[in-house]
Short mmCIF file of C-alpha atoms and ligand atoms in Angstrom, two decimals:
data_model
loop_
_atom_site.label_atom_id
_atom_site.label_comp_id
_atom_site.label_asym_id
_atom_site.label_seq_id
_atom_site.Cartn_x
_atom_site.Cartn_y
_atom_site.Cartn_z
CA MET A 1 -3.76 -22.83 -0.85
CA THR A 2 -6.54 -21.32 1.26
CA ASP A 3 -9.75 -20.63 -0.56
CA VAL A 4 -11.89 -18.77 1.86
CA ASP A 5 -16.02 -18.29 1.75
CA GLY A 6 -15.69 -15.53 -0.24
CA GLY A 7 -12.58 -15.22 -0.28
CA GLY A 8 -10.87 -16.76 -3.13
CA PRO A 9 -7.37 -18.10 -4.29
CA ALA A 10 -4.65 -16.88 -1.85
CA VAL A 11 -3.14 -14.95 -4.89
CA ARG A 12 -4.24 -13.75 -8.74
CA ARG A 13 -2.05 -13.93 -11.01
CA LEU A 14 -0.94 -12.13 -13.90
CA ALA A 15 -2.10 -15.14 -16.33
CA GLU A 16 -5.42 -15.53 -14.35
CA TRP A 17 -6.23 -12.56 -15.80
CA ASP A 18 -8.54 -12.31 -19.61
CA GLU A 19 -6.15 -11.24 -22.38
CA GLY A 20 -8.64 -10.18 -25.17
CA ASP A 21 -10.71 -8.83 -21.59
CA LEU A 22 -7.69 -6.51 -20.88
CA GLY A 23 -6.70 -5.75 -24.81
CA ALA A 24 -10.35 -4.12 -25.72
CA LEU A 25 -9.74 -2.37 -22.11
CA ALA A 26 -6.80 -0.74 -23.53
CA GLU A 27 -8.26 -0.34 -26.85
CA GLU A 28 -11.29 1.40 -25.23
CA PHE A 29 -9.57 4.14 -22.33
CA GLU A 30 -5.99 3.78 -24.04
CA THR A 31 -2.96 3.44 -22.40
CA PRO A 32 -0.85 3.59 -19.47
CA LEU A 33 -3.91 2.48 -18.14
CA TYR A 34 -4.69 0.73 -14.94
CA VAL A 35 -7.50 -1.75 -14.30
CA VAL A 36 -8.45 -2.31 -10.69
CA ASP A 37 -10.63 -5.27 -10.43
CA LEU A 38 -12.99 -4.16 -7.18
CA ASP A 39 -14.41 -7.66 -6.49
CA ARG A 40 -10.94 -8.91 -6.00
CA VAL A 41 -10.08 -6.00 -3.51
CA ASP A 42 -13.30 -7.65 -1.40
CA GLU A 43 -11.85 -11.18 -1.47
CA ASN A 44 -8.50 -9.44 -0.20
CA CYS A 45 -10.44 -8.05 3.30
CA THR A 46 -12.28 -10.93 3.65
CA ARG A 47 -9.42 -13.26 3.65
CA LEU A 48 -7.66 -11.38 6.19
CA GLN A 49 -10.67 -10.48 8.12
CA ALA A 50 -11.17 -14.63 7.97
CA ALA A 51 -7.17 -15.20 9.13
CA PHE A 52 -7.57 -12.53 12.00
CA PRO A 53 -11.14 -12.45 13.01
CA ASP A 54 -10.28 -10.65 16.47
CA ALA A 55 -8.35 -8.07 15.00
CA ASP A 56 -9.21 -4.29 13.86
CA VAL A 57 -8.21 -4.63 10.49
CA ARG A 58 -6.83 -1.12 8.81
CA TYR A 59 -6.33 -0.66 5.74
CA ALA A 60 -3.20 1.24 5.11
CA ALA A 61 -4.55 3.49 2.34
CA LYS A 62 -1.48 4.91 1.28
CA ALA A 63 -1.00 1.95 -0.98
CA HIS A 64 -4.22 2.84 -3.56
CA ILE A 65 -6.26 6.16 -2.16
CA GLY A 66 -8.60 5.76 -4.66
CA ARG A 67 -12.39 6.42 -3.88
CA PRO A 68 -13.68 3.38 -5.69
CA VAL A 69 -11.21 1.31 -3.35
CA LEU A 70 -11.84 3.08 -0.39
CA GLN A 71 -15.39 2.70 -0.66
CA THR A 72 -14.63 -1.04 -1.13
CA VAL A 73 -12.65 -1.42 1.54
CA ARG A 74 -15.09 0.56 3.82
CA GLU A 75 -18.22 -1.66 2.56
CA ALA A 76 -16.01 -4.51 3.76
CA GLY A 77 -15.82 -4.03 7.17
CA LEU A 78 -11.91 -3.11 7.59
CA ASP A 79 -11.23 0.06 9.22
CA VAL A 80 -8.40 3.01 7.21
CA GLU A 81 -4.76 3.71 8.21
CA CYS A 82 -3.86 7.29 7.06
CA ALA A 83 -0.18 8.58 6.38
CA SER A 84 -1.50 12.37 5.68
CA ALA A 85 -3.90 15.31 6.28
CA GLY A 86 -4.75 14.10 2.49
CA GLU A 87 -5.33 11.28 3.20
CA VAL A 88 -8.11 11.67 6.18
CA GLU A 89 -9.68 14.02 4.10
CA ARG A 90 -10.18 11.12 1.28
CA ALA A 91 -11.11 8.36 3.86
CA LEU A 92 -14.03 10.50 5.39
CA ALA A 93 -14.94 11.67 1.72
CA ALA A 94 -15.24 8.40 0.98
CA GLY A 95 -17.55 7.72 3.58
CA PHE A 96 -15.16 6.46 6.91
CA THR A 97 -16.53 7.95 10.34
CA GLY A 98 -13.50 9.27 12.16
CA ASP A 99 -14.18 6.29 14.60
CA ARG A 100 -12.74 3.89 12.20
CA ILE A 101 -9.29 6.46 10.76
CA GLN A 102 -6.13 5.96 12.14
CA TYR A 103 -4.25 8.60 11.46
CA THR A 104 -0.33 7.73 11.70
CA ALA A 105 1.34 11.03 11.85
CA VAL A 106 4.95 10.96 10.47
CA ASN A 107 7.22 14.28 10.59
CA PRO A 108 4.00 15.85 10.16
CA PRO A 109 3.58 19.19 8.60
CA GLY A 110 1.99 22.24 10.73
CA ARG A 111 -0.58 22.19 8.06
CA ASP A 112 -1.37 18.34 8.31
CA LEU A 113 -2.05 18.55 12.26
CA ASP A 114 -3.83 21.91 11.61
CA HIS A 115 -6.15 20.10 9.16
CA VAL A 116 -6.64 16.83 11.34
CA VAL A 117 -7.29 18.65 14.55
CA ASP A 118 -9.77 20.78 12.89
CA ARG A 119 -11.41 17.59 11.60
CA TRP A 120 -11.00 16.00 14.49
CA ARG A 121 -13.34 18.85 16.24
CA ASP A 122 -16.20 17.10 13.74
CA HIS A 123 -15.25 13.35 14.01
CA PRO A 124 -13.60 12.81 17.42
CA GLY A 125 -13.41 8.72 17.17
CA LEU A 126 -10.45 10.18 15.18
CA THR A 127 -7.10 8.51 16.47
CA VAL A 128 -3.88 10.44 15.89
CA THR A 129 -0.47 7.79 16.43
CA VAL A 130 2.52 9.83 16.61
CA GLY A 131 5.80 8.74 16.45
CA ALA A 132 7.75 11.43 18.39
CA ALA A 133 7.32 13.38 21.81
CA ASP A 134 7.33 16.60 19.71
CA THR A 135 4.67 15.49 18.21
CA ALA A 136 2.35 14.92 21.25
CA ASP A 137 3.22 18.76 22.20
CA ARG A 138 2.27 19.90 18.49
CA LEU A 139 -1.12 18.18 18.85
CA ARG A 140 -1.78 20.29 22.76
CA ASP A 141 -0.21 22.69 21.22
CA ARG A 142 -3.74 23.16 19.06
CA GLY A 143 -5.98 21.85 22.17
CA PHE A 144 -5.80 18.46 21.02
CA ASP A 145 -6.75 15.78 24.21
CA GLY A 146 -8.30 12.68 21.60
CA ARG A 147 -7.37 9.63 21.22
CA LEU A 148 -4.10 8.74 21.07
CA CYS A 149 -1.70 6.45 19.97
CA ILE A 150 1.62 5.99 20.71
CA ARG A 151 3.83 4.59 17.70
CA ALA A 152 7.18 2.70 19.37
CA ASN A 153 10.35 1.80 16.90
CA PRO A 154 10.49 -1.55 18.22
CA GLY A 155 14.41 -2.42 16.74
CA VAL A 156 13.36 -5.08 14.77
CA GLY A 157 12.42 -5.10 10.58
CA ALA A 158 11.70 -6.80 7.71
CA GLY A 159 10.38 -5.93 4.22
CA HIS A 160 11.27 -6.59 0.56
CA HIS A 161 13.70 -3.92 0.11
CA GLU A 162 15.96 -1.93 2.93
CA LYS A 163 14.41 1.14 1.82
CA VAL A 164 10.73 -0.41 2.93
CA ARG A 165 12.43 -1.42 6.29
CA THR A 166 10.87 0.71 8.80
CA GLY A 167 11.17 -0.66 12.42
CA ALA A 168 14.52 -0.29 13.26
CA ASN A 169 15.06 3.02 11.52
CA ALA A 170 15.38 5.83 13.43
CA LYS A 171 12.79 7.69 11.60
CA PHE A 172 10.66 5.76 13.19
CA GLY A 173 9.04 6.06 16.32
CA ILE A 174 9.84 6.21 20.31
CA PRO A 175 12.82 3.78 20.85
CA ILE A 176 10.43 0.68 22.28
CA GLU A 177 12.51 1.26 26.28
CA ARG A 178 10.91 4.64 26.17
CA VAL A 179 7.32 4.38 25.30
CA ALA A 180 5.98 3.22 28.83
CA GLU A 181 7.07 6.52 30.32
CA LEU A 182 5.50 8.35 28.14
CA ALA A 183 2.44 6.40 28.09
CA ASP A 184 2.26 6.86 31.85
CA GLN A 185 2.42 10.71 31.11
CA TRP A 186 0.46 11.37 28.23
CA ALA A 187 -2.57 8.91 29.76
CA ALA A 188 -2.97 12.10 31.93
CA GLU A 189 -3.14 14.54 29.09
CA PHE A 190 -5.02 12.64 25.83
CA ASP A 191 -7.03 9.58 25.74
CA LEU A 192 -3.99 7.43 25.30
CA VAL A 193 -5.93 3.94 23.16
CA GLY A 194 -2.71 2.28 21.60
CA VAL A 195 0.80 1.48 20.90
CA HIS A 196 1.52 0.78 17.02
CA ALA A 197 4.98 -0.29 15.37
CA HIS A 198 5.03 -1.55 11.69
CA ALA A 199 8.22 -3.53 10.67
CA GLY A 200 8.47 -2.88 6.85
CA SER A 201 6.22 -3.67 3.66
CA GLY A 202 6.52 -6.58 2.28
CA ILE A 203 7.16 -9.42 4.25
CA SER A 204 7.69 -12.56 3.14
CA GLY A 205 7.30 -16.37 4.73
CA GLU A 206 11.16 -15.87 5.34
CA ASP A 207 10.55 -12.85 7.68
CA LEU A 208 8.42 -14.51 9.55
CA SER A 209 11.02 -14.25 12.39
CA ALA A 210 11.65 -10.83 12.48
CA HIS A 211 7.73 -10.27 12.71
CA ARG A 212 7.36 -12.61 15.52
CA GLU A 213 9.97 -10.92 17.48
CA LEU A 214 8.37 -7.02 16.59
CA VAL A 215 4.99 -8.79 17.66
CA ARG A 216 6.56 -10.42 21.32
CA ARG A 217 8.36 -6.96 22.36
CA MET A 218 5.13 -5.14 21.07
CA GLY A 219 3.38 -7.72 23.67
CA ASP A 220 5.84 -6.96 26.67
CA LEU A 221 5.14 -3.23 26.38
CA THR A 222 1.49 -3.80 26.09
CA ARG A 223 1.37 -5.53 29.62
CA GLU A 224 3.63 -2.87 30.82
CA ILE A 225 1.55 -0.05 29.82
CA GLU A 226 -1.61 -2.31 31.25
CA SER A 227 0.30 -2.87 34.23
CA ARG A 228 1.29 0.41 35.65
CA THR A 229 -0.76 3.10 33.11
CA GLY A 230 -3.93 1.68 32.92
CA SER A 231 -5.73 -0.59 29.82
CA LEU A 232 -5.01 -0.19 26.48
CA GLU A 233 -7.82 -0.51 23.57
CA PHE A 234 -5.44 -2.18 20.86
CA VAL A 235 -1.82 -2.99 19.54
CA ASP A 236 -1.03 -2.52 16.39
CA VAL A 237 1.42 -4.40 14.79
CA GLY A 238 1.23 -2.49 11.25
CA GLY A 239 1.25 -4.14 8.35
CA GLY A 240 3.40 -5.08 5.34
CA PHE A 241 1.71 -9.08 4.63
CA GLY A 242 4.11 -9.64 1.24
CA VAL A 243 2.22 -10.64 -1.85
CA PRO A 244 3.95 -12.99 -4.35
CA TYR A 245 5.39 -11.18 -7.44
CA ARG A 246 7.34 -13.59 -8.90
CA GLU A 247 5.32 -16.01 -10.57
CA ASP A 248 6.68 -18.52 -9.22
CA GLU A 249 7.02 -17.97 -5.68
CA PRO A 250 4.55 -18.71 -2.87
CA PRO A 251 1.91 -17.01 -1.67
CA LEU A 252 2.52 -15.90 2.10
CA ASP A 253 0.40 -18.41 4.61
CA LEU A 254 -1.91 -15.90 5.66
CA ASP A 255 -3.41 -18.39 8.59
CA ALA A 256 0.44 -18.62 9.87
CA VAL A 257 1.26 -15.56 9.72
CA ALA A 258 -1.89 -14.54 12.56
CA GLU A 259 -0.96 -17.75 14.34
CA ALA A 260 2.44 -16.44 14.69
CA THR A 261 0.79 -12.90 15.61
CA ARG A 262 -1.57 -14.47 17.83
CA GLU A 263 1.04 -16.66 20.02
CA ALA A 264 4.04 -13.97 20.19
CA LEU A 265 1.34 -11.26 21.55
CA GLY A 266 0.76 -13.07 24.22
CA THR A 267 -1.98 -12.51 27.03
CA VAL A 268 -3.05 -8.87 26.69
CA ASP A 269 -6.08 -7.59 27.77
CA ALA A 270 -5.76 -5.06 24.20
CA ALA A 271 -7.29 -5.95 21.18
CA LEU A 272 -4.56 -6.53 18.16
CA ALA A 273 -4.74 -4.93 14.86
CA VAL A 274 -2.94 -4.65 12.06
CA GLU A 275 -2.76 -2.52 8.82
CA PRO A 276 -2.30 -3.90 5.69
CA GLY A 277 -1.65 -2.06 2.28
CA ARG A 278 -0.71 -3.92 -0.22
CA TYR A 279 -2.16 -7.68 0.26
CA VAL A 280 -5.54 -5.47 -0.50
CA VAL A 281 -5.02 -3.91 -2.87
CA ALA A 282 -1.48 -5.47 -5.48
CA ASP A 283 -3.47 -8.52 -7.15
CA ALA A 284 -6.48 -6.75 -7.20
CA GLY A 285 -4.82 -4.41 -10.12
CA VAL A 286 -2.90 -4.40 -13.87
CA LEU A 287 -0.78 -1.86 -16.11
CA LEU A 288 -1.60 -2.15 -19.32
CA THR A 289 0.61 0.16 -22.16
CA ARG A 290 1.60 -0.17 -25.37
CA VAL A 291 4.51 -0.97 -26.97
CA ASN A 292 6.04 2.13 -28.93
CA THR A 293 9.33 1.33 -30.17
CA VAL A 294 11.05 -2.68 -30.57
CA LYS A 295 14.34 -2.67 -31.57
CA ARG A 296 17.18 -4.72 -31.50
CA ALA A 297 19.96 -4.16 -29.45
CA ARG A 298 23.00 -5.40 -28.75
CA ASP A 299 22.51 -8.09 -26.07
CA ALA A 300 18.16 -8.06 -26.40
CA THR A 301 15.08 -6.79 -28.17
CA VAL A 302 14.40 -3.75 -26.17
CA VAL A 303 11.04 -2.92 -26.23
CA GLY A 304 9.57 0.56 -25.79
CA VAL A 305 6.27 1.24 -24.30
CA ASP A 306 3.95 3.92 -22.95
CA ALA A 307 4.06 3.52 -19.46
CA GLY A 308 7.66 3.74 -17.36
CA MET A 309 9.03 4.77 -14.24
CA THR A 310 6.11 7.69 -14.04
CA THR A 311 3.59 5.70 -14.06
CA LEU A 312 4.82 2.57 -11.77
CA LEU A 313 8.21 4.11 -9.84
CA ARG A 314 8.72 0.11 -8.14
CA PRO A 315 10.93 -1.40 -10.44
CA ALA A 316 13.22 1.63 -10.84
CA MET A 317 12.91 2.40 -7.17
CA TYR A 318 13.82 -0.81 -5.52
CA ASP A 319 14.57 -3.23 -8.15
CA ALA A 320 10.96 -4.67 -7.97
CA TYR A 321 9.94 -7.52 -10.27
CA HIS A 322 6.69 -7.20 -12.12
CA ALA A 323 5.47 -9.76 -14.21
CA ILE A 324 4.88 -9.25 -17.51
CA SER A 325 3.00 -10.46 -20.28
CA ASN A 326 1.51 -9.79 -23.95
CA VAL A 327 -1.74 -10.10 -23.94
CA THR A 328 -2.10 -9.07 -27.67
CA ALA A 329 0.41 -11.92 -29.37
CA SER A 330 -0.67 -14.47 -31.42
CA GLU A 331 -0.72 -17.98 -29.80
CA ASP A 332 2.34 -18.94 -31.84
CA ALA A 333 4.38 -15.75 -31.36
CA GLU A 334 8.55 -17.04 -30.63
CA THR A 335 9.69 -15.80 -27.10
CA VAL A 336 12.76 -13.82 -27.35
CA ASP A 337 14.85 -11.93 -24.89
CA THR A 338 12.83 -8.24 -23.88
CA THR A 339 14.09 -5.42 -21.89
CA VAL A 340 10.72 -3.15 -21.55
CA ALA A 341 11.54 0.22 -21.11
CA GLY A 342 9.61 3.72 -20.47
CA PRO A 343 9.50 6.58 -22.54
CA ILE A 344 11.69 8.78 -19.73
CA CYS A 345 15.27 10.15 -20.43
CA GLU A 346 16.72 7.79 -17.27
CA SER A 347 18.81 4.36 -17.43
CA ALA A 348 16.17 3.34 -14.20
CA ASP A 349 13.48 3.81 -16.59
CA VAL A 350 13.03 0.39 -17.14
CA LEU A 351 10.28 -1.86 -15.90
CA CYS A 352 12.35 -5.12 -16.75
CA GLU A 353 15.44 -6.90 -18.25
CA HIS A 354 16.07 -10.10 -19.77
CA ARG A 355 12.19 -11.68 -19.63
CA PRO A 356 10.89 -13.86 -22.06
CA LEU A 357 8.47 -12.27 -23.83
CA SER A 358 6.01 -13.63 -26.37
CA ARG A 359 8.03 -11.61 -29.23
CA PRO A 360 6.18 -8.05 -28.51
CA ARG A 361 5.25 -5.91 -32.11
CA ARG A 362 4.48 -2.10 -32.34
CA GLY A 363 1.09 -1.75 -31.17
CA ASP A 364 0.94 -4.79 -29.12
CA ILE A 365 -0.15 -4.27 -25.49
CA LEU A 366 1.49 -5.36 -22.44
CA ALA A 367 0.36 -6.08 -18.61
CA VAL A 368 2.30 -5.45 -15.57
CA GLY A 369 1.07 -7.94 -12.87
CA ASN A 370 0.54 -6.88 -8.90
CA ALA A 371 0.55 -3.17 -9.99
CA GLY A 372 -2.99 -2.10 -8.30
CA ALA A 373 -0.54 -1.53 -4.66
CA TYR A 374 1.68 1.99 -4.72
CA GLY A 375 1.47 2.41 -8.07
CA TYR A 376 -0.57 4.71 -9.33
CA GLU A 377 0.05 6.35 -5.93
CA MET A 378 3.83 7.00 -6.76
CA SER A 379 3.07 8.11 -10.24
CA SER A 380 4.45 11.79 -11.01
CA THR A 381 4.56 13.66 -14.25
CA TYR A 382 8.39 13.70 -14.19
CA ASN A 383 9.50 14.23 -17.93
CA SER A 384 5.65 16.20 -18.63
CA ARG A 385 4.35 13.10 -18.73
CA PRO A 386 0.69 12.99 -17.77
CA ARG A 387 -0.88 10.63 -15.28
CA PRO A 388 -2.02 7.62 -16.85
CA ALA A 389 -6.12 6.70 -16.18
CA GLU A 390 -8.02 4.19 -14.11
CA VAL A 391 -10.52 1.75 -14.53
CA VAL A 392 -12.26 -0.17 -11.69
CA ARG A 393 -13.94 -3.22 -12.86
CA SER A 394 -16.68 -4.53 -10.21
CA GLY A 395 -18.57 -7.50 -12.01
CA THR A 396 -19.32 -7.40 -15.22
CA THR A 397 -19.34 -3.34 -15.50
CA VAL A 398 -16.36 -1.16 -16.13
CA ARG A 399 -16.03 2.46 -15.09
CA LEU A 400 -13.37 4.99 -15.88
CA ALA A 401 -12.18 5.73 -11.94
CA ARG A 402 -9.70 8.71 -12.86
CA ARG A 403 -9.50 10.21 -16.11
CA ARG A 404 -6.18 10.83 -17.92
CA GLU A 405 -4.46 13.66 -17.25
CA SER A 406 -3.73 16.41 -20.38
CA LEU A 407 -1.46 18.44 -21.19
CA THR A 408 -3.01 20.84 -19.89
CA ASP A 409 -3.13 19.90 -16.51
CA LEU A 410 0.29 19.92 -16.46
CA THR A 411 0.52 23.95 -16.56
CA ALA A 412 -2.74 24.48 -14.85
CA LEU A 413 -1.19 25.39 -11.56
CA GLU A 414 1.11 27.56 -12.76
CA GLN A 415 1.15 30.92 -11.90
N1 LIG B 1 1.19 0.56 7.90
C1 LIG B 1 2.21 2.24 7.94
C2 LIG B 1 2.47 2.83 9.33
C3 LIG B 1 3.00 1.74 7.43
O1 LIG B 1 4.00 3.17 6.93
C4 LIG B 1 2.93 1.24 6.00
C5 LIG B 1 3.95 1.56 4.49
C6 LIG B 1 1.65 0.15 6.44
C7 LIG B 1 0.89 0.35 7.71
C8 LIG B 1 1.53 -0.50 4.54
O2 LIG B 1 2.23 -1.80 4.65
P1 LIG B 1 2.06 -3.02 3.23
O3 LIG B 1 0.87 -3.59 4.27
O4 LIG B 1 1.53 -2.70 2.24
O5 LIG B 1 3.32 -3.34 3.14
N2 LIG B 1 6.12 1.98 -1.43
C9 LIG B 1 6.67 0.63 -1.39
C10 LIG B 1 5.52 0.72 0.60
C11 LIG B 1 6.54 1.25 1.24
C12 LIG B 1 5.13 0.95 2.21
C13 LIG B 1 4.75 2.42 3.37
N3 LIG B 1 4.65 2.12 4.33
C14 LIG B 1 7.10 -1.04 -1.71
O6 LIG B 1 6.15 -0.25 -3.44
O7 LIG B 1 6.92 -1.32 -1.86
#
């Protein structure tokens, strides 16, 4: 495990969070509650910068867009990658200047392009990444002639689940073999600054060969453009660096990933850029939930809690594993085979099945680990469940970052 100066250990596991502290937060702010440790966010930024010292590290804000997280990332010196006009707006509001914002336009609605082009007039340093020739046309039609990056579809993908593998998915990017020709054309109409590709999300050590192949293809593309069109400022090889969700899973060897990346890229004039989201915030967050109901079922104890797929969608959507512990169990509590289920009327609404847990009693607080990335952001109000609250910790200070939604909030938009 590497321990970079100021970067802390390579992974922070659920067991390392102070149980008494988490229990107290649940009492004070009620549940379900997301807790985000900004110091850990900062450490993760430091470790990324140490592994990729020459690269432009861009935080993929979709993983967690909360204002305190964005500010921490900005202060740590990372740039930001935004997936929508809304994310661009929130990055600007968190103090990112336009030259630190990369907007990745994925089938962008006209309203998004209108808004981003409007913001670009005041922030001309902003970069727009297009994944379709037709998106470049739509930008041109709006008078945009600024910093443009081309997203390539390199034909290789990787990731923790088929639903998050993008590199070979036709939805994303322009087939790599067509990119150099478009670069020629667009260099005359825009300020062509870079090329981009993203293999997918949650890349593990086993996916390293796919990542290496993607980077190799992007290196070839960059050299081709540099020789026929002119220099590029950057080659962005995406994010996707995985974190260990299972208690016994080893952390990704980030230095090895960085070394493989540099080696596969080869010599290019363009600077390397990477776009991690999950790696920055996943282990900086936990979700706290209270036990409402304990039921002896045929083959397990079913524990009904107040967080479900509307609070943390990942288990229902990707069968994702998240470590879970009972932070209020007594020391001598026996371990029982437990299924933790949420309050939503869907059978997919389970946070884990058949997990050994210290016997949960009604009122106990369970902590769900690695909930900082794609947790709050993917929450919804399905079944008219208000979204949870979120607190952020920095040093010994804890404050409410997003208040709990109320039942009144649920109907606030109705006309
Ligand atoms: N860059 C682009 C263009 C992306 O689409 C993404 C993620 C990232 C960077 C950051 O990937 P990361 O480093 O966070 O893996 N909801 C899913 C993950 C979806 C990721 C979508 N794109 C999950 O909870 O696993």
